[in-house]
Coordinates of C-alpha atoms in Angstrom, one line a residue:
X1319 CA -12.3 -18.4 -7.0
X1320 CA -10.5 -18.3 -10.5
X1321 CA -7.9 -20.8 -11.7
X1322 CA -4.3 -19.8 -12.1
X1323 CA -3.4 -21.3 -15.2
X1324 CA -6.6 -19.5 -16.7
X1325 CA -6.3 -16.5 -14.6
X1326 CA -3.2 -15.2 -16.4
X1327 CA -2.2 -15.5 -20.1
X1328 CA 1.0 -16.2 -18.9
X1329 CA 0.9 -19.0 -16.8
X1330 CA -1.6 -20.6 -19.3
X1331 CA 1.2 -20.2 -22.5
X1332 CA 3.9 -21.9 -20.0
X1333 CA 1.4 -24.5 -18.9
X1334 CA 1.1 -25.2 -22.8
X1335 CA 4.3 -25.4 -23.8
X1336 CA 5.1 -27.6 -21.0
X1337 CA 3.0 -30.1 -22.4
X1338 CA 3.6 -29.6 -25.6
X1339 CA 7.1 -30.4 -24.5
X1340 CA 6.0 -33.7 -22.8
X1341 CA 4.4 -35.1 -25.8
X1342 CA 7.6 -34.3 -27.6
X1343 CA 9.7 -36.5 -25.2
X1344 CA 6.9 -38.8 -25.0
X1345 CA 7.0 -39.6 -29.0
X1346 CA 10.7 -39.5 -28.9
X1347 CA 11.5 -42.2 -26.3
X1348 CA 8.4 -44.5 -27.5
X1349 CA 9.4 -44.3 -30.7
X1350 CA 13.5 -43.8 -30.2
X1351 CA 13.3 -46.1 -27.3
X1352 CA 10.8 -49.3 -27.4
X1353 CA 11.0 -48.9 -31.0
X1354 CA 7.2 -47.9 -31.7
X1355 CA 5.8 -46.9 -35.1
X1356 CA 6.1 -43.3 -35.1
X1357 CA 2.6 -43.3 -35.6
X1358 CA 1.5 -45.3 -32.9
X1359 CA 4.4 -43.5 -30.7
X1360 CA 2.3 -40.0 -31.8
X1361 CA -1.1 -41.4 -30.9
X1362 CA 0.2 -42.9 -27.6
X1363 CA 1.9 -39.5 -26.9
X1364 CA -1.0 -37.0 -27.6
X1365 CA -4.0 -39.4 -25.9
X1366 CA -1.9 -40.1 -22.5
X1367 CA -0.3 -36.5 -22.4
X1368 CA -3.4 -34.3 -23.5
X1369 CA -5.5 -36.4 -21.1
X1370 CA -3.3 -36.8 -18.0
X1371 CA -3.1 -32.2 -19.4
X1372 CA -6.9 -31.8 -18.9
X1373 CA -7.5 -34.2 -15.8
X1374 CA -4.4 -32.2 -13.9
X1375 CA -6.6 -28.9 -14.5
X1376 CA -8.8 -30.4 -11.7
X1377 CA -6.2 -31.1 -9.1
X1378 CA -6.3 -27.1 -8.0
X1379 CA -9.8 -27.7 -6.9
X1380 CA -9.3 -30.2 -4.1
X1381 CA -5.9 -28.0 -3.2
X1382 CA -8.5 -24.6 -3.1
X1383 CA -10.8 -26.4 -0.8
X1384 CA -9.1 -28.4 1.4
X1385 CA -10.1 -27.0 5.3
X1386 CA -6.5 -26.1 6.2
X1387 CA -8.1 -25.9 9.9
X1388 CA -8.1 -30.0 9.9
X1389 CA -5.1 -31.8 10.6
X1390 CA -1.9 -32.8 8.4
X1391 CA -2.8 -36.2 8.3
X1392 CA -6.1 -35.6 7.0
X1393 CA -4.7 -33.2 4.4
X1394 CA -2.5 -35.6 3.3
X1395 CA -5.0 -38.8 3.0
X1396 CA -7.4 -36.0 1.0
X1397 CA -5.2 -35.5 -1.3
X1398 CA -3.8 -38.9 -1.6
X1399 CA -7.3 -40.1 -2.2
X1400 CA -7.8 -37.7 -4.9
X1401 CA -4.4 -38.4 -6.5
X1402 CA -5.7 -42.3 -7.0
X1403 CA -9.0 -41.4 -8.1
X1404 CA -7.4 -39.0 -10.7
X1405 CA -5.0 -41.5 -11.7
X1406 CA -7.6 -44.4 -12.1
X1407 CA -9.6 -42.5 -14.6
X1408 CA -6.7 -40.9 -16.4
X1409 CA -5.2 -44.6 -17.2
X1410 CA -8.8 -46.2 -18.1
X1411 CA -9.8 -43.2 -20.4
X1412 CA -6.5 -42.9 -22.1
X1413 CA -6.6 -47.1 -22.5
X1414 CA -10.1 -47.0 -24.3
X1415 CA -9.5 -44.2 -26.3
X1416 CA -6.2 -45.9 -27.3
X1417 CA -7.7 -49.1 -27.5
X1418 CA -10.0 -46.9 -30.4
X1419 CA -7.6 -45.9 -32.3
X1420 CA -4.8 -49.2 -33.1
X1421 CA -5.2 -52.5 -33.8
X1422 CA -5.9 -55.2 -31.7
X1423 CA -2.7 -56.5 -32.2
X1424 CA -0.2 -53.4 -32.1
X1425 CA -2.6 -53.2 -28.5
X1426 CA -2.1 -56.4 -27.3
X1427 CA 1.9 -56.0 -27.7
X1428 CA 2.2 -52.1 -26.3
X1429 CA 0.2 -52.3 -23.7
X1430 CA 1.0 -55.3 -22.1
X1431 CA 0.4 -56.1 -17.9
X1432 CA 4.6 -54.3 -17.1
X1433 CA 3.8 -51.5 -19.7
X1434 CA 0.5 -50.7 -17.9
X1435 CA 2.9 -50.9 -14.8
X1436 CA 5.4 -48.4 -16.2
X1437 CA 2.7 -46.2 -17.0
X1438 CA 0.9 -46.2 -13.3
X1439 CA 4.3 -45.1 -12.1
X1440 CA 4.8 -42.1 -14.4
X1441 CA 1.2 -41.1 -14.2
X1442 CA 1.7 -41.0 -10.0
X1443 CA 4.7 -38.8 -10.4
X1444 CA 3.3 -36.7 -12.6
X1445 CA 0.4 -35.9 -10.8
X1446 CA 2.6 -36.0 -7.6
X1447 CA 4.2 -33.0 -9.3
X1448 CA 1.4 -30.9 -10.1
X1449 CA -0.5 -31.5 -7.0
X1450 CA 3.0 -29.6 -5.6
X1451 CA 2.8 -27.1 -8.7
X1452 CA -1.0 -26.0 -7.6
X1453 CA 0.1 -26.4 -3.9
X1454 CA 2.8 -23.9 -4.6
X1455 CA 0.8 -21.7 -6.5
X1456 CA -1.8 -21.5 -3.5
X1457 CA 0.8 -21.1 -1.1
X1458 CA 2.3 -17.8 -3.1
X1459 CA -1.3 -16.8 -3.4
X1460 CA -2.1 -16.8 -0.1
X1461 CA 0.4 -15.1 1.0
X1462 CA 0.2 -12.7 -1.6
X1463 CA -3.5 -11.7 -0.8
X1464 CA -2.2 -11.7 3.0
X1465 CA 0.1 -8.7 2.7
X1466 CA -2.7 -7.2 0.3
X1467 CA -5.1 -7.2 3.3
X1468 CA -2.1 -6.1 5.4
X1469 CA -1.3 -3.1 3.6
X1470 CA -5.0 -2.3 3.2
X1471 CA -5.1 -2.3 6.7
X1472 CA -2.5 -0.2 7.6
X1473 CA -3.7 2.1 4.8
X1474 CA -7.2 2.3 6.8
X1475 CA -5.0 3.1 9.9
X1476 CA -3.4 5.7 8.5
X1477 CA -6.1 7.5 6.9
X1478 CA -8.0 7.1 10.2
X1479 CA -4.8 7.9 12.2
X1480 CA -4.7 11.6 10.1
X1481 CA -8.4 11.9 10.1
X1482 CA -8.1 11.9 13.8
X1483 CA -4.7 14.1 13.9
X1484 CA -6.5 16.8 11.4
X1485 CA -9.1 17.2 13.7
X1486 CA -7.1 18.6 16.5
X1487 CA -5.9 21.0 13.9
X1488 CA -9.3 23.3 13.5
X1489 CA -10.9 23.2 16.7
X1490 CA -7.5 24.0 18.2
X1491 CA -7.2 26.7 16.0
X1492 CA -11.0 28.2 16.3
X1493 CA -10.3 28.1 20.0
X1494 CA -7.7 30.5 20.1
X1495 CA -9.6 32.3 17.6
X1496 CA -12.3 33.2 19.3
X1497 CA -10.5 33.8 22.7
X1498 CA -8.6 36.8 20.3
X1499 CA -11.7 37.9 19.2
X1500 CA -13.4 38.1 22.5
X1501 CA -10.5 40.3 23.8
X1502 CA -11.1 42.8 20.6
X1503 CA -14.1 43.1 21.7
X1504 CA -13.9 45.5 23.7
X1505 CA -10.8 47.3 22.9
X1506 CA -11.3 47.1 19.1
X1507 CA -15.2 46.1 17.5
X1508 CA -14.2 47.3 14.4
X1509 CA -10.8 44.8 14.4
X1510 CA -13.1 42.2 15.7
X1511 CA -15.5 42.0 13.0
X1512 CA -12.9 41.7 10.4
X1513 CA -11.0 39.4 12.2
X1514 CA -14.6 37.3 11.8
X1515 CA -14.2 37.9 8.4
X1516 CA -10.6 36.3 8.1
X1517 CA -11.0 34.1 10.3
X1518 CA -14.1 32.6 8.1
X1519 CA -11.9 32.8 5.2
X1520 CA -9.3 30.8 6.8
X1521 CA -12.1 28.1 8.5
X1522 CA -13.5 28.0 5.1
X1523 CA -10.2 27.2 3.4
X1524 CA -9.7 24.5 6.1
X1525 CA -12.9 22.7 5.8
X1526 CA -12.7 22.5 2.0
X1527 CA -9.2 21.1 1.9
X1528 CA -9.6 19.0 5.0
X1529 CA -10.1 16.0 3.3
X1530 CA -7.0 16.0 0.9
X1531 CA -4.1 14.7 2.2
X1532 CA -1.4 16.2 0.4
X1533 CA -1.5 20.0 -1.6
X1534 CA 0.8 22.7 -3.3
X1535 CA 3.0 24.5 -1.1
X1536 CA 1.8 27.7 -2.7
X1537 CA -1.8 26.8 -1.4
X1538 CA -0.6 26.3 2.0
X1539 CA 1.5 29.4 1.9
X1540 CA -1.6 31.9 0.8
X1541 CA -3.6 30.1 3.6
X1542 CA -0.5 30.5 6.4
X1543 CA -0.9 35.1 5.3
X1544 CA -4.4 34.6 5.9
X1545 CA -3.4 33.2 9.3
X1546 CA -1.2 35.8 10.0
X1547 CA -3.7 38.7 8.8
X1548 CA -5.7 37.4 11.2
X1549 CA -2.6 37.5 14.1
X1550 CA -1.7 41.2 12.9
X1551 CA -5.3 42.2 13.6
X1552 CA -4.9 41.4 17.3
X1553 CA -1.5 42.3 17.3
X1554 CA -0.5 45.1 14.7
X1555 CA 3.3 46.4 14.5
X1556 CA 4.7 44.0 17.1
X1557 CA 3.7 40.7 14.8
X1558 CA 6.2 41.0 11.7
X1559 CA 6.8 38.6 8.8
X1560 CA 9.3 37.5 6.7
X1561 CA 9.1 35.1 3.6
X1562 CA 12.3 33.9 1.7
X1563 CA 10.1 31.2 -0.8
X1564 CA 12.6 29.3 -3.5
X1565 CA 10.3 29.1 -6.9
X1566 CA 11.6 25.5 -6.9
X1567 CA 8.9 24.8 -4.1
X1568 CA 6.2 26.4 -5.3
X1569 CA 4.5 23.3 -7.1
X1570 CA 5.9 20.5 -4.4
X1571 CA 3.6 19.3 -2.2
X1572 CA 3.2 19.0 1.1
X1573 CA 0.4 17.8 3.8
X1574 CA -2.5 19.6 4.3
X1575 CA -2.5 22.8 7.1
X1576 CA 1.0 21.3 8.3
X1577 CA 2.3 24.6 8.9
X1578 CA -0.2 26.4 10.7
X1579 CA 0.1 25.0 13.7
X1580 CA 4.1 25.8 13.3
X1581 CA 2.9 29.2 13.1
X1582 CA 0.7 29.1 15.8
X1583 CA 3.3 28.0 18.2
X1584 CA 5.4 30.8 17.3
X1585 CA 2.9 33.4 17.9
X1586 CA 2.0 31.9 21.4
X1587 CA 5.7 31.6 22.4
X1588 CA 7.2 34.5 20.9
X1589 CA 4.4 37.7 20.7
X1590 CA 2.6 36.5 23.7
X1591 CA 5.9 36.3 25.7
X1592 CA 7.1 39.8 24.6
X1593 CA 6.3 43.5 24.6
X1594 CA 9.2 44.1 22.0
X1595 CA 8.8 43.2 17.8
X1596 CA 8.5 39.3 17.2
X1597 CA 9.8 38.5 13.3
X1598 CA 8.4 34.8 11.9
X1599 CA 10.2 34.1 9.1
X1600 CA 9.5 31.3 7.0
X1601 CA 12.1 30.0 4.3
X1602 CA 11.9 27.1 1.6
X1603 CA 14.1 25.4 -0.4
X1604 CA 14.3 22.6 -2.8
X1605 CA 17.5 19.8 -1.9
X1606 CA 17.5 16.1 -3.1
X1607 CA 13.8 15.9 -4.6
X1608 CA 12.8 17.1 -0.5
X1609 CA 11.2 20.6 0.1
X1610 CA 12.7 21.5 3.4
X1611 CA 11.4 24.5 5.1
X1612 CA 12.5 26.6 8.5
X1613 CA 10.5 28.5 10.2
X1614 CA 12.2 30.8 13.3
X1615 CA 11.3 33.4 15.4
X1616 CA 12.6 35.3 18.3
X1617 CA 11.4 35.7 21.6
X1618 CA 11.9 37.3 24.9
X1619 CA 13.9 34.7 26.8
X1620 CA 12.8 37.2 30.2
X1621 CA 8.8 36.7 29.3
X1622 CA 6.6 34.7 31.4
X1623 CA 6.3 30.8 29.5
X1624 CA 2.8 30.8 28.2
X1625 CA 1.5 27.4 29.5
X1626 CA 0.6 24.7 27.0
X1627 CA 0.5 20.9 26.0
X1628 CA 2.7 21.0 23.0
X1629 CA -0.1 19.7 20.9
X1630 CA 0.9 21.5 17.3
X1631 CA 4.1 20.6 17.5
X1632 CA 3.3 17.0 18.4
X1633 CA 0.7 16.9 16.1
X1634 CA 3.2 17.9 13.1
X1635 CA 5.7 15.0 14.3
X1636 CA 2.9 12.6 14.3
X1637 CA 1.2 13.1 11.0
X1638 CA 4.7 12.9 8.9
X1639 CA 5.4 10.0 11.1
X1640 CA 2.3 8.4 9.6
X1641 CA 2.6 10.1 5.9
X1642 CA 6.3 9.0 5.4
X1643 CA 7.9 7.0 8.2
X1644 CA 11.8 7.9 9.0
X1645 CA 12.4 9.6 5.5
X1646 CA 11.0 12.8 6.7
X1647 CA 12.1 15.0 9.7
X1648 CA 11.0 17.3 11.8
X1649 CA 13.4 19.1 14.2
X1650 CA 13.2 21.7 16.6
X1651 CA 16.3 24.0 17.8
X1652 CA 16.4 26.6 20.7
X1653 CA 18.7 29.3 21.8
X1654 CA 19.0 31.9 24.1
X1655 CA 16.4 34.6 22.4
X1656 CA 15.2 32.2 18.5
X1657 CA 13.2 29.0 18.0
X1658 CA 13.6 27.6 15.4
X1659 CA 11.7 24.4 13.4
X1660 CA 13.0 22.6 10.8
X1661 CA 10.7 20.5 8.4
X1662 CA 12.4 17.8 5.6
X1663 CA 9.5 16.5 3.4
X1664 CA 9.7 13.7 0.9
X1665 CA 7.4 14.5 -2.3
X1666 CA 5.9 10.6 -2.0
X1667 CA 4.0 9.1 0.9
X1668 CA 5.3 6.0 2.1
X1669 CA 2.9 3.2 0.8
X1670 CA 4.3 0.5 2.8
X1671 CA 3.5 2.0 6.2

């Protein structure tokens, strides 16, 4: 628990020139107004004011500690209760330590029974006023560590959210891995070995990045032709690829293994589904600070569907969902023979999700 007028060099040079202003007035209406020796006006000014300063310190601490689980009525008579206690002590020490310091006389005619009066009433409002300064203050830090353990929070959720996305990614992929592999097998052993070697590679690649959330486009690019090497192994001349890469996207960034299972989908849907040439080509540009990339293929709209969940493509909406909210997009267009999917990312993650 640390004080806010200490906390912050700030709020302790404001809290000092307040006073320092009070004083001022103080000196200038005793000795302006009831007509005080200035240097009586000065001492009265600096003992009441630097006191009633120091002893207001302490009214955060009752404020701090108050069990805001007990009623408002008992709130109240807390701090009413330490208002008057405050108050009693700030008006006997300042007396005695006045007392101190003029004559009996100058004393007995300032601090007469309707001046100690006058002084019980400013002293209340004054105290009044910071017990509503601190309450303020603890109000605005409440909240403020509130929406801190908010957005820490929803951080956690979102790291645990892509955690949990990410791992669909790999297994999903080693799956269908090994299922091409086990078919090579037997027509090919010599295209199934080093489709164990790229595929290795690629699982290697993943494992080691899996944990970053965002990385160079470039990186993900190099590891989408080591995904397709692995493809052109199974399927040779039918599986072609096109890139058409703007330099200007190079170095932007872009979640990690996003765009395999973009890739993937193609594959399934367009070589699986057709005995003629399937092109994937994959573009990039830079618009607006936003890499935006496309990714299309064609496909035999006569081929038998191959049967699936959807999970890539879901997966993809899902994590930008969770990276960047609505300022990224994700889009999807079909005719009669293409697919095509269209990807908008921002180059900042959202930090208010």
């Amino acid at each position: 628990m640390h004080h806010p007028i200490f906390s912050y060099s700030k709020n302790l040079s404001i809290y000092i020139a307040v006073c320092l202003g009070i004083i001022l007035i103080h000196v200038g209406v005793g000795h302006g107004f009831y007509n005080l020796p200035l240097k009586v006006a000065v001492a009265d000014a600096l003992v009441f004011d630097m006191l009633m300063a120091f002893i207001a310190l302490s009214i955060w601490y009752p404020i701090y500690y108050t069990n805001a689980n007990k009623s408002l009525l008992n709130i109240l008579f807390q701090h009413i209760l330490a208002a008057a206690f405050l108050l009693a002590i700030w008006l006997m020490l300042a007396l005695q330590i006045v007392k101190w310091i003029v004559s009996a006389d100058m004393y007995a005619m300032v601090y007469q029974q309707s001046n100690i009066i006058q002084r019980i009433v400013v002293g209340s409002l004054f105290i009044a006023t910071y017990f509503l300064v601190f309450l303020a203050m603890k109000y605005y830090g409440d909240v403020q560590e509130k929406a801190h353990q908010h957005e820490a929070m929803l951080r956690q959720l979102r790291e645990a959210e892509l955690k949990a996305l990410k791992a669909q990614i790999n297994p999903h992929f080693l799956f269908n891995g090994l299922n091409s592999i086990s078919a090579l097998t037997v027509t090919d052993a010599e295209a199934a070995r080093d489709m164990i070697h790229k595929l290795s590679d690629f699982m290697r690649y993943a494992l080691k990045k899996n944990e970053q959330t965002l990385l160079l486009f470039s990186d993900e690019l190099d590891n989408m032709k080591r995904y397709l090497d692995i493809e052109k192994i199974r399927f040779g001349d039918r599986l072609q690829c096109e890139f058409t890469i703007s330099d200007a996207t190079t170095k932007m960034q872009i979640p990690v293994l996003l765009l395999q299972p973009l890739v993937e989908n193609a594959i399934k849907h367009g070589v699986y589904e057709s005995i003629e040439t399937v092109t994937i080509a994959i573009s990039s540009e830079a618009e607006n600070g936003k890499l935006q990339i496309v990714i299309q293929n064609n496909f035999d709209p006569d081929g038998t569907p191959q049967k699936g969940e959807g999970v890539g493509l879901r997966n993809i909406s899902n994590r930008l969902r969770v990276l960047y909210g609505d300022e990224a997009s994700f889009e999807t267009h079909r005719t009669e023979n293409t697919f095509r999917v269209s990807l908008v990312i921002p180059q900042h993650i959202n930090k208010t999700l």
